[in-house]
PDB file of C-alpha atoms in Angstrom:
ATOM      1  CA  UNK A   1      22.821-244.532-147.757  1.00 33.00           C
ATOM      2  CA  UNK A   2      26.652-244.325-149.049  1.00 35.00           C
ATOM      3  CA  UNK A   3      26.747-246.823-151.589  1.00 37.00           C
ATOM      4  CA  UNK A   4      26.538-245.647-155.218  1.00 40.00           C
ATOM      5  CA  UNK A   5      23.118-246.575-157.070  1.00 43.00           C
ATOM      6  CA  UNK A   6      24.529-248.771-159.621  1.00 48.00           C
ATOM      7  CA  UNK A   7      26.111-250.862-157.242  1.00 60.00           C
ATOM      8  CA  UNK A   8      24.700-253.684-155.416  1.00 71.00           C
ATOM      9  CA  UNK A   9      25.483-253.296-151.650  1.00 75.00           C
ATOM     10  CA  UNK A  10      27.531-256.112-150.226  1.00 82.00           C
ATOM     11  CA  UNK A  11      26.796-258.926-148.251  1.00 84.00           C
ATOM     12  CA  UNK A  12      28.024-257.640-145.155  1.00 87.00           C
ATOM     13  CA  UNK A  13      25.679-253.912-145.883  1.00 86.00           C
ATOM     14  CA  UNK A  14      23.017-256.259-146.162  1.00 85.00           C
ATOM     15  CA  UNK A  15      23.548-258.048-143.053  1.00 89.00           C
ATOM     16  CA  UNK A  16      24.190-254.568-141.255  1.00 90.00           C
ATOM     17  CA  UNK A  17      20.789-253.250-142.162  1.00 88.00           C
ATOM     18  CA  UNK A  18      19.199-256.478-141.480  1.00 88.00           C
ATOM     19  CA  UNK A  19      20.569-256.084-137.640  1.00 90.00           C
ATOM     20  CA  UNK A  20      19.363-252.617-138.097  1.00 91.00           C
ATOM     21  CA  UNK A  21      16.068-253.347-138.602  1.00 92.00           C
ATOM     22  CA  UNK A  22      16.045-255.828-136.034  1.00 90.00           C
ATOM     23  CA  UNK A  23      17.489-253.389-133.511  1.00 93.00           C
ATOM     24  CA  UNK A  24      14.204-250.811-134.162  1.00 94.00           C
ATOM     25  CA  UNK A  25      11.874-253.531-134.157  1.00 94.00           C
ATOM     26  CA  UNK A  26      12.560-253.551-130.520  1.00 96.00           C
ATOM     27  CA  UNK A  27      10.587-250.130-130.239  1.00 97.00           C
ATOM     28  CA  UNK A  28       7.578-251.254-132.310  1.00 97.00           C
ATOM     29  CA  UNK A  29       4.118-251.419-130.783  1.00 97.00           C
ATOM     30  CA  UNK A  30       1.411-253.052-132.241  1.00 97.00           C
ATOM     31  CA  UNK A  31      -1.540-251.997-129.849  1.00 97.00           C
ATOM     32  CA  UNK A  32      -3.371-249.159-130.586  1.00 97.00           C
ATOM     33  CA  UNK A  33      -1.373-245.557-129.855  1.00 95.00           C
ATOM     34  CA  UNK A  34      -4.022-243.342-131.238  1.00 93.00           C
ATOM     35  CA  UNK A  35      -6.360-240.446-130.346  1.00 93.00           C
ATOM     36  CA  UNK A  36      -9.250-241.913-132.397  1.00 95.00           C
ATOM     37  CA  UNK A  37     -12.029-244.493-131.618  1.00 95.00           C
ATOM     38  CA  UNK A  38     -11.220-246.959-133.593  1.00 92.00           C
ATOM     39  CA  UNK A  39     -14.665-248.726-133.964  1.00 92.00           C
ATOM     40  CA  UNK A  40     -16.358-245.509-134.880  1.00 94.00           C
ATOM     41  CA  UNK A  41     -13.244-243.321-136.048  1.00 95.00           C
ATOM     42  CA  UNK A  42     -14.888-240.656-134.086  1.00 94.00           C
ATOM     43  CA  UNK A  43     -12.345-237.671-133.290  1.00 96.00           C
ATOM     44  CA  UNK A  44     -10.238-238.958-136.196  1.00 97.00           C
ATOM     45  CA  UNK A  45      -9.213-235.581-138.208  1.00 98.00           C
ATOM     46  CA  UNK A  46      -6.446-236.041-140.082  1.00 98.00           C
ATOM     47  CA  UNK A  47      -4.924-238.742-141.898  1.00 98.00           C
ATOM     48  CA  UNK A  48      -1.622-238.704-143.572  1.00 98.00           C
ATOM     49  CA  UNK A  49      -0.296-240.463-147.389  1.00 97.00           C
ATOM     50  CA  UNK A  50       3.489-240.710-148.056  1.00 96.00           C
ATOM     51  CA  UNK A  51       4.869-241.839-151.855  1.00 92.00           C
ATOM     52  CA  UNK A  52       7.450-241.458-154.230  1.00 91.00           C
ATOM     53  CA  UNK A  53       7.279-241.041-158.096  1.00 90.00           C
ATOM     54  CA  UNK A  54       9.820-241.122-160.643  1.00 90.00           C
ATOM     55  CA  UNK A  55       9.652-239.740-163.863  1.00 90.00           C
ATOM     56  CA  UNK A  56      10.441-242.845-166.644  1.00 87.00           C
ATOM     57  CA  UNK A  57      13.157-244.124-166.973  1.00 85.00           C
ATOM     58  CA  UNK A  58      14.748-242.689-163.930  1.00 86.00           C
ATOM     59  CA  UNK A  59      14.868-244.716-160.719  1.00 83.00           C
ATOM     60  CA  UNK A  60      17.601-242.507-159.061  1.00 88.00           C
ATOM     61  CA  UNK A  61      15.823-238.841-158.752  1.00 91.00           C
ATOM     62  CA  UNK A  62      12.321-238.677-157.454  1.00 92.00           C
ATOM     63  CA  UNK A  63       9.956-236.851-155.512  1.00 95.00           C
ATOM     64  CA  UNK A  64       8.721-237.389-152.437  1.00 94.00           C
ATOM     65  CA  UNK A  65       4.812-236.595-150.952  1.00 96.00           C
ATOM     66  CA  UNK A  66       2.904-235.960-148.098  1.00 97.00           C
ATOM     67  CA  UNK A  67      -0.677-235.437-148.189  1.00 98.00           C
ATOM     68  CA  UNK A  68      -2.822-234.867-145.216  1.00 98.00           C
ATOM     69  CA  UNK A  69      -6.601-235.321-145.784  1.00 98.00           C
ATOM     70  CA  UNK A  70      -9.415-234.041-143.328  1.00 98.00           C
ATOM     71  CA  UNK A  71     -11.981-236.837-142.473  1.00 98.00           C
ATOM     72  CA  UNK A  72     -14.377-237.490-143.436  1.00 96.00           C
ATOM     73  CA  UNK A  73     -14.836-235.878-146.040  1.00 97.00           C
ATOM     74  CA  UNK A  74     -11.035-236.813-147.414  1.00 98.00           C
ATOM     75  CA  UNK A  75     -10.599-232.547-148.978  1.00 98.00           C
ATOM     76  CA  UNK A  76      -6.383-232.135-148.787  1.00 98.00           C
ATOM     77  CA  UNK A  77      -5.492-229.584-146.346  1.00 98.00           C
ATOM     78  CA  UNK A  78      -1.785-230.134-146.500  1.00 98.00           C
ATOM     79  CA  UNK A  79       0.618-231.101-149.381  1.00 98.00           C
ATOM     80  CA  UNK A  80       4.017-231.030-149.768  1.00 98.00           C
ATOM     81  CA  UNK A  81       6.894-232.076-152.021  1.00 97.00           C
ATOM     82  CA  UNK A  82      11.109-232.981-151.866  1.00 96.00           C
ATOM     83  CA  UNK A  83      12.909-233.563-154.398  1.00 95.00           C
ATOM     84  CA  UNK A  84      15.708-236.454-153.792  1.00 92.00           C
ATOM     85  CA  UNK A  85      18.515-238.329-155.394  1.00 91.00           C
ATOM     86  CA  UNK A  86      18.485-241.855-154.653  1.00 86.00           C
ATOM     87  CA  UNK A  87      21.676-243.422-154.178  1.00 79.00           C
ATOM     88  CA  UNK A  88      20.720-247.377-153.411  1.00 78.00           C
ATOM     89  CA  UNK A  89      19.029-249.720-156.316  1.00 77.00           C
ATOM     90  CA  UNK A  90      15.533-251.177-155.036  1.00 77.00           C
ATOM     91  CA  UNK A  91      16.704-253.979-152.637  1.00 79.00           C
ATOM     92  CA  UNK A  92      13.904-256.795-151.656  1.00 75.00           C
ATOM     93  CA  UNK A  93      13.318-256.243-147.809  1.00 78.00           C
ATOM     94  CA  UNK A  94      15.238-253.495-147.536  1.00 79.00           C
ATOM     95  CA  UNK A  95      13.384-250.302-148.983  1.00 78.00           C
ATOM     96  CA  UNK A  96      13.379-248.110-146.160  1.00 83.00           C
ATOM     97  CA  UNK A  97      16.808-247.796-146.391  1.00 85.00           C
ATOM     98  CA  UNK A  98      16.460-246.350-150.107  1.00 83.00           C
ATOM     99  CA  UNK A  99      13.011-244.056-149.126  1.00 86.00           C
ATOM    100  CA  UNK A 100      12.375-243.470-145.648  1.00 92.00           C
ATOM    101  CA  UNK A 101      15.033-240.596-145.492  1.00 93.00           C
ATOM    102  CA  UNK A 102      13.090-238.543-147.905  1.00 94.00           C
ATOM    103  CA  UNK A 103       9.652-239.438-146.073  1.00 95.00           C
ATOM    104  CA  UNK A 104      11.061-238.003-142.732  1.00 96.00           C
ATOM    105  CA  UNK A 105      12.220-234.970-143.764  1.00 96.00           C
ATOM    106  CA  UNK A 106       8.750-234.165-144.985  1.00 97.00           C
ATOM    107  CA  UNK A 107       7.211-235.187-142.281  1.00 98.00           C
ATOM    108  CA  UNK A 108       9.502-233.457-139.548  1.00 97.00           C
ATOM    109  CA  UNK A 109       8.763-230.430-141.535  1.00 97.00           C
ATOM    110  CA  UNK A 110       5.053-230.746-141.483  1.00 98.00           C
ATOM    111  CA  UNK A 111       5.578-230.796-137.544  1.00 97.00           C
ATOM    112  CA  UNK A 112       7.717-227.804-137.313  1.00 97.00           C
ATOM    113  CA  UNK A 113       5.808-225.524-139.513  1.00 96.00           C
ATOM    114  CA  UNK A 114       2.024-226.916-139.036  1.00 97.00           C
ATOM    115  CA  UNK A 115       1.894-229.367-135.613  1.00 98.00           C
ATOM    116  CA  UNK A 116      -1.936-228.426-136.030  1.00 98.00           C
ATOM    117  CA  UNK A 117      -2.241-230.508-139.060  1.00 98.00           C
ATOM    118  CA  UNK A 118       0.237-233.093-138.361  1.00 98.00           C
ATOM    119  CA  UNK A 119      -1.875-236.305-138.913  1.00 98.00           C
ATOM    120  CA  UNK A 120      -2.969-239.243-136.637  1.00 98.00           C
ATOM    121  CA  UNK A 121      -2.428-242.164-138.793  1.00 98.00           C
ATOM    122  CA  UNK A 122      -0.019-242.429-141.876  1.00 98.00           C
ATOM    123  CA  UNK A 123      -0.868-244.803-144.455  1.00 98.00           C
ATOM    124  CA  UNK A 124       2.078-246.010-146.405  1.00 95.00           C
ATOM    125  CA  UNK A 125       2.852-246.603-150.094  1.00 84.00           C
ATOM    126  CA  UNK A 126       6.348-247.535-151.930  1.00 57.00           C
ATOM    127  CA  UNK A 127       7.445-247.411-155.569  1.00 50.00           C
ATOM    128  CA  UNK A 128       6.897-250.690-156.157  1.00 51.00           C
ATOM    129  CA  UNK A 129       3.663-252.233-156.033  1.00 45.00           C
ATOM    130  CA  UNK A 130       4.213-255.265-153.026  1.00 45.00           C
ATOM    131  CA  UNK A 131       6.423-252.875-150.923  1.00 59.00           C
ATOM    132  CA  UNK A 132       4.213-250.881-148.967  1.00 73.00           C
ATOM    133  CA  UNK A 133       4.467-253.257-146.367  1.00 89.00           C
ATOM    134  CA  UNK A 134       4.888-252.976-141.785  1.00 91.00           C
ATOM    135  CA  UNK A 135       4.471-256.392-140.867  1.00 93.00           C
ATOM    136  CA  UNK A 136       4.364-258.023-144.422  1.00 93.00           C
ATOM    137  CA  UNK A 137       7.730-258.396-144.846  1.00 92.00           C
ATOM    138  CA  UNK A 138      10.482-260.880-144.075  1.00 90.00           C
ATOM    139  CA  UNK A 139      11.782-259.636-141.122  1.00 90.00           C
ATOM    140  CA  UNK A 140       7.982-258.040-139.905  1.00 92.00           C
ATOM    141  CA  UNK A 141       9.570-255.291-140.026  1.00 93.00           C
ATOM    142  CA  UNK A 142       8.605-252.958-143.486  1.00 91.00           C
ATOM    143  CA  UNK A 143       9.031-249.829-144.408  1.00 92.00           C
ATOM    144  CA  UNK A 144       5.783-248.458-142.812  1.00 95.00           C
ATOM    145  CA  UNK A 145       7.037-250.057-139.278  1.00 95.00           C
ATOM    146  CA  UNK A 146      10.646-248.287-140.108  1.00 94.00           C
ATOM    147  CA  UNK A 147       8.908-245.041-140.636  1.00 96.00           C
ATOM    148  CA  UNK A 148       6.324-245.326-137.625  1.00 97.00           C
ATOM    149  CA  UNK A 149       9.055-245.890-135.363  1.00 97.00           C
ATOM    150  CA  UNK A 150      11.807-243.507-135.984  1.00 95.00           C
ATOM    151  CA  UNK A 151       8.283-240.739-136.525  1.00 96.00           C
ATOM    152  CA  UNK A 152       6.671-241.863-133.330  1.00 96.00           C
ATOM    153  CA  UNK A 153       3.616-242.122-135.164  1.00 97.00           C
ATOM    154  CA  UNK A 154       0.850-244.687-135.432  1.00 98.00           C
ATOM    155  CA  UNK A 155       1.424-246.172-139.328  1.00 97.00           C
ATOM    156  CA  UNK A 156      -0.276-248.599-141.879  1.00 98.00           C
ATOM    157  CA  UNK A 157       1.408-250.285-144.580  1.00 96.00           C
ATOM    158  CA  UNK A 158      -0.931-250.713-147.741  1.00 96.00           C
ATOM    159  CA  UNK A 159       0.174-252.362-150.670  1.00 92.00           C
ATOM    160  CA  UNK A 160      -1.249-252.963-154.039  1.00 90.00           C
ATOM    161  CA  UNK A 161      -0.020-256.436-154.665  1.00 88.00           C
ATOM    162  CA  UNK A 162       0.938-259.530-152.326  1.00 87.00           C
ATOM    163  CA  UNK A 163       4.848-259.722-151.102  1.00 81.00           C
ATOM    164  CA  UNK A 164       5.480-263.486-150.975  1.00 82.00           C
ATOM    165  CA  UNK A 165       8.182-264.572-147.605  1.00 89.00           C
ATOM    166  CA  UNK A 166       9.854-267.612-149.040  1.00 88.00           C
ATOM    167  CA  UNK A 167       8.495-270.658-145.813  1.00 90.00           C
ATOM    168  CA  UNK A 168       6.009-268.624-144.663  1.00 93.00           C
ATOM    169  CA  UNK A 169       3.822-267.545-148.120  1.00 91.00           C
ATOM    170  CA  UNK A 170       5.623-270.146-150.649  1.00 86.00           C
ATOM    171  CA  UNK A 171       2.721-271.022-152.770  1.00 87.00           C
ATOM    172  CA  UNK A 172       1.118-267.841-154.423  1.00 85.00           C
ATOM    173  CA  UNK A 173      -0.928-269.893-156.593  1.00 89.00           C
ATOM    174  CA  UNK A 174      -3.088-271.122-153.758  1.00 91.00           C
ATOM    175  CA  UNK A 175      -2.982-267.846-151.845  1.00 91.00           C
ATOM    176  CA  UNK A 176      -4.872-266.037-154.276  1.00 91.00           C
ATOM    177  CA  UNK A 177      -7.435-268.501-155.284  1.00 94.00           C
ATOM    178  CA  UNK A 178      -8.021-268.423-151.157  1.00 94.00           C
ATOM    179  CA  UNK A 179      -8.427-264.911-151.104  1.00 94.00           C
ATOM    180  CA  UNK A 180      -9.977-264.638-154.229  1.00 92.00           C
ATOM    181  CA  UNK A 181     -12.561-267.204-152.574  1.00 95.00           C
ATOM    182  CA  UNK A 182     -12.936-265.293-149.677  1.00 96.00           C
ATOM    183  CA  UNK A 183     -13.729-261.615-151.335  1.00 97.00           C
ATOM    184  CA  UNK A 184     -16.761-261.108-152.337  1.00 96.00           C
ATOM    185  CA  UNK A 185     -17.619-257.422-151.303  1.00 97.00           C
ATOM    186  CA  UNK A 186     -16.197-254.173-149.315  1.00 97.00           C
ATOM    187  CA  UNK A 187     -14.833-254.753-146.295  1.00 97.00           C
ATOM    188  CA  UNK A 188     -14.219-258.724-146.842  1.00 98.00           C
ATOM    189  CA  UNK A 189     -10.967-259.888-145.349  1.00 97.00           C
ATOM    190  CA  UNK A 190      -8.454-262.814-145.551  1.00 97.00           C
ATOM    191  CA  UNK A 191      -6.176-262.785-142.996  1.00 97.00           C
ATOM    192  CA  UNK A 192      -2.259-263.833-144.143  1.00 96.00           C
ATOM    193  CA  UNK A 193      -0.990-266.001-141.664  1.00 95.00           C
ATOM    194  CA  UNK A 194       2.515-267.171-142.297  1.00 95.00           C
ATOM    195  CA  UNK A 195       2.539-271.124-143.055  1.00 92.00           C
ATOM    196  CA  UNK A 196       5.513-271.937-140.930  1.00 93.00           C
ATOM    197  CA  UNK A 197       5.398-269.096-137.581  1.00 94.00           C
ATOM    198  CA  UNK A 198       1.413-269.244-137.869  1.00 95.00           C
ATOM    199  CA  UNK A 199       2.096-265.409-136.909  1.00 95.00           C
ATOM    200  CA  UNK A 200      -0.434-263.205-138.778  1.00 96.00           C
ATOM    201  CA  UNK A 201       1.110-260.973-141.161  1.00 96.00           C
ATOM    202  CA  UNK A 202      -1.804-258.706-142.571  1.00 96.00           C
ATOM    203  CA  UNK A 203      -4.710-259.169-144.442  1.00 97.00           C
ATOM    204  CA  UNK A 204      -5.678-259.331-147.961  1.00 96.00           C
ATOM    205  CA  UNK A 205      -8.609-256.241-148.208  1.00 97.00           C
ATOM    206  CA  UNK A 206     -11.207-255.666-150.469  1.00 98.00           C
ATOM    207  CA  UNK A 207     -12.230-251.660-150.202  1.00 97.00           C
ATOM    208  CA  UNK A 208     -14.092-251.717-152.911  1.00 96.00           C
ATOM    209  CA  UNK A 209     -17.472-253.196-154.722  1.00 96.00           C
ATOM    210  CA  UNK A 210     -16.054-252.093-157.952  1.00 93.00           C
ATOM    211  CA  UNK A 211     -12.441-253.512-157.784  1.00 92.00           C
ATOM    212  CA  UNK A 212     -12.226-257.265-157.821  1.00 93.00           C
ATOM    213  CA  UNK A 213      -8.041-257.605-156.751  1.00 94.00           C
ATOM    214  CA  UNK A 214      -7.849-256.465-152.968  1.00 95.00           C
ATOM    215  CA  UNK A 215      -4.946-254.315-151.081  1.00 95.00           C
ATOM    216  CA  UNK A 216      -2.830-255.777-148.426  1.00 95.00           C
ATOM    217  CA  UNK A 217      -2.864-253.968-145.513  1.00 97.00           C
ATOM    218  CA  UNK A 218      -0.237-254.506-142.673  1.00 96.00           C
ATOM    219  CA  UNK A 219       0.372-253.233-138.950  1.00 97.00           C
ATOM    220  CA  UNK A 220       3.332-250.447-139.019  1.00 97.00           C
ATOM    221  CA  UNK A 221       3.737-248.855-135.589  1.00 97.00           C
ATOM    222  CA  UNK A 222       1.285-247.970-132.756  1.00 98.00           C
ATOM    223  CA  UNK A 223      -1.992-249.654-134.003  1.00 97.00           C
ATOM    224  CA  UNK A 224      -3.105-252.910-134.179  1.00 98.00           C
ATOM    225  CA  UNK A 225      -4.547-254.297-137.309  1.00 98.00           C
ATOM    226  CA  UNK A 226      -8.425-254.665-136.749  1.00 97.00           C
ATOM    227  CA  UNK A 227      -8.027-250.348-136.426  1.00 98.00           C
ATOM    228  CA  UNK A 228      -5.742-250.491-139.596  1.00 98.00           C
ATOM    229  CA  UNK A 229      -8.459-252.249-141.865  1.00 98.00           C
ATOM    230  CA  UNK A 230     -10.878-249.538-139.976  1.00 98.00           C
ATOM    231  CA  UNK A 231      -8.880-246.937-141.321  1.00 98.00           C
ATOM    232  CA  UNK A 232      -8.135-248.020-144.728  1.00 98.00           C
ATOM    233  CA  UNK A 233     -12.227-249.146-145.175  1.00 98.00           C
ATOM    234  CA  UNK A 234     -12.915-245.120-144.320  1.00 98.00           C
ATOM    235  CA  UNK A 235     -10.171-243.326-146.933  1.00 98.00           C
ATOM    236  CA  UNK A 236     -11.836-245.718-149.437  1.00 97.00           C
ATOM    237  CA  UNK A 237     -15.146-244.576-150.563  1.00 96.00           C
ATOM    238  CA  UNK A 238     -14.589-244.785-154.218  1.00 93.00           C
ATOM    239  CA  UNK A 239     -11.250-246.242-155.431  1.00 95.00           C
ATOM    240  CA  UNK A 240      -9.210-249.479-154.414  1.00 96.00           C
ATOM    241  CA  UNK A 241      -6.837-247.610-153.048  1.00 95.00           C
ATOM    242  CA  UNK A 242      -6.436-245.494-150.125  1.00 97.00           C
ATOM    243  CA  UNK A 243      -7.601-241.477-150.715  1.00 98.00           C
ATOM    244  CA  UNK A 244      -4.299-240.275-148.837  1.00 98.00           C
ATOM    245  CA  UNK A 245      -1.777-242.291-150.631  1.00 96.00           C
ATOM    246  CA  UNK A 246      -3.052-242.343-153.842  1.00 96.00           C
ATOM    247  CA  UNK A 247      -3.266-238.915-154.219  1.00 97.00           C
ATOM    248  CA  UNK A 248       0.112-238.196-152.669  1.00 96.00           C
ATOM    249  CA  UNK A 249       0.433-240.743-155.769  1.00 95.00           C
ATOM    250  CA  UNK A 250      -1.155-238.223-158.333  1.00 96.00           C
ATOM    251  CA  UNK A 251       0.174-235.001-156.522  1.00 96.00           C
ATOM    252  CA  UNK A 252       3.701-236.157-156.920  1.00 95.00           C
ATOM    253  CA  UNK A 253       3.272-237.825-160.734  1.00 94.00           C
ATOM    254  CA  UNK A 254       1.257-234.337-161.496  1.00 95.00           C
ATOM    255  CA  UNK A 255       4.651-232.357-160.038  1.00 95.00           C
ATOM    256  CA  UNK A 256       6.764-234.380-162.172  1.00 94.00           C
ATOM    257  CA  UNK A 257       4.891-233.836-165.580  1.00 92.00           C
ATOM    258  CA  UNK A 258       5.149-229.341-164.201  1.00 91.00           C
ATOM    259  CA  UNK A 259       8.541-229.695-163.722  1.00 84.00           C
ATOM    260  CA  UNK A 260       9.769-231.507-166.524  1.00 73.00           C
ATOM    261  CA  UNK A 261      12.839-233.151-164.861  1.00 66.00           C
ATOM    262  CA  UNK A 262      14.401-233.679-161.732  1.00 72.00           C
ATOM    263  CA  UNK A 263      17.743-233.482-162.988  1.00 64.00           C
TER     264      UNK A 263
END
C-alpha cells in the first residue's frame, strides 16, 4: 500500500496484486473449518463483524471495527476501534488491498489480548455497498476470502447490493427480476451461478420478512456456503443486515460523530 491516494495505481500494480490474489487463493478452503454444527449452530458462541466508516467527505482517514457478538442472543461482548489513513483510491476487485491491513491489526489484537473471545465466524462488510464480497468477485477471490486466509479464520462475505463480473453476471436487469421472483420470505435463496464457468458464486438472501431487497452472501475461507446462509439467517432476527456487521457499522459511524475528525 505505497502508492499515494490520489493516484491511480498502474497497470503493472494492478497486475501484481491480481497475481497476488491468485497466489493466496491457493490456501483457500471452502469446506467447513468450524467448531459449530452448522445445521443447528449448536456450540456456536461468538461471531465476529469487521467495517470501516468515513466521516463525509473523506475517503482517505477512517476507522476501522470489530465487534464480537455472543449467540444467540447477539449482546456485544467485544468492540474495538483503529484509526487509519488510507493511501489507495477504491479500486474495483481490488479492496483488500486498500482495507484488509486495518482489519488485521484489529483482529490480531483481539487474539493477543482476549483469545477467549476471539470469534468463530467473521462476517464481512466493505465501504461500499457490492464489496463485501469472498467468492463474488472477479477473481473468486474478495476481500472476505483475503482476510480469512491470511487470519486463518472461517469468513463470510455479505454484501448489501449485487457486484456484477462482466461474462459471468452481464445482464443485471434479468438477475434481479430472477431473484426478485424467487424471494418471497426469510430464508429464500437464489443461488448466483456465473453464466459462462456455471461455478456458483453466492446467493442472493432474503433475512428478512420486512425487507423486500436481499443481501448477497458469499463463501470467504473455511466454510462452505449452505453454513454461511446458516449463519447469516441466525445474526438476522430483525434487520436485513447482519447483527455483527452492522453494528460494527453503527459503532464505528457513532465513534466518528465523538471524535469529530480523524485528522
Amino acid at each position: 500500500m505505497s502508492a499515494d491516494y490520489d493516484q491511480d495505481p498502474s497497470e503493472e500494480q494492478r497486475l501484481a496484486w491480481s497475481q497476488q490474489q491468485n497466489d493466496l487463493k491457493k490456501q483457500l478452503v471452502l469446506e467447513d473449518g468450524l467448531s459449530f454444527d452448522t445445521t443447528t449452530l449448536a456450540d456456536l458462541k461468538y461471531v465476529g463483524g469487521v467495517d470501516l466508516s468515513f466521516p463525509l467527505g473523506d475517503h482517505e482517514n477512517a476507522v476501522a471495527c470489530l465487534v464480537v457478538m455472543r449467540m444467540p442472543d447477539l449482546q456485544i461482548v467485544y468492540k474495538e476501534f483503529l484509526q487509519t489513513k488510507l493511501h489507495l483510491p477504491y479500486i474495483s476487485g481490488y479492496l483488500a488491498f486498500r482495507e484488509v491491513e486495518p482489519l488485521m491489526e484489529l483482529i490480531q489484537q483481539l487474539k493477543t489480548n482476549q483469545p477467549d473471545l476471539y470469534p468463530q465466524v467473521i462476517l464481512v462488510d466493505g465501504m461500499y455497498t457490492f464489496v463485501g464480497n469472498g467468492l463474488l468477485h472477479p477473481r473468486q477471490f474478495g476481500i472476505a476470502s483475503h482476510l480469512g486466509v491470511l487470519c486463518n479464520t472461517p469468513t463470510i462475505g455479505v454484501a448489501k447490493n449485487f457486484l456484477v463480473i462482466p461474462s459471468e453476471f452481464d445482464d443485471m436487469a434479468a438477475i434481479k427480476s430472477q431473484y426478485k421472483q424467487a424471494l418471497h420470505k426469510k430464508g429464500d435463496r437464489f443461488e448466483l451461478v456465473g453464466a459462462a464457468s456455471g461455478s456458483t458464486y453466492g446467493t442472493a438472501l432474503r433475512t428478512s420478512d420486512n425487507a423486500v431487497n436481499p443481501v448477497f452472501v458469499s463463501q470467504g475461507h473455511l466454510i462452505t456456503l449452505a453454513s454461511a446462509v446458516n449463519v447469516v439467517l441466525a445474526t438476522c432476527p430483525k434487520h436485513r443486515i447482519p447483527e455483527p456487521i452492522r453494528a460494527a457499522d453503527l459503532e464505528s459511524r457513532a465513534y466518528i460523530r465523538k471524535s469529530g475528525s480523524l485528522q
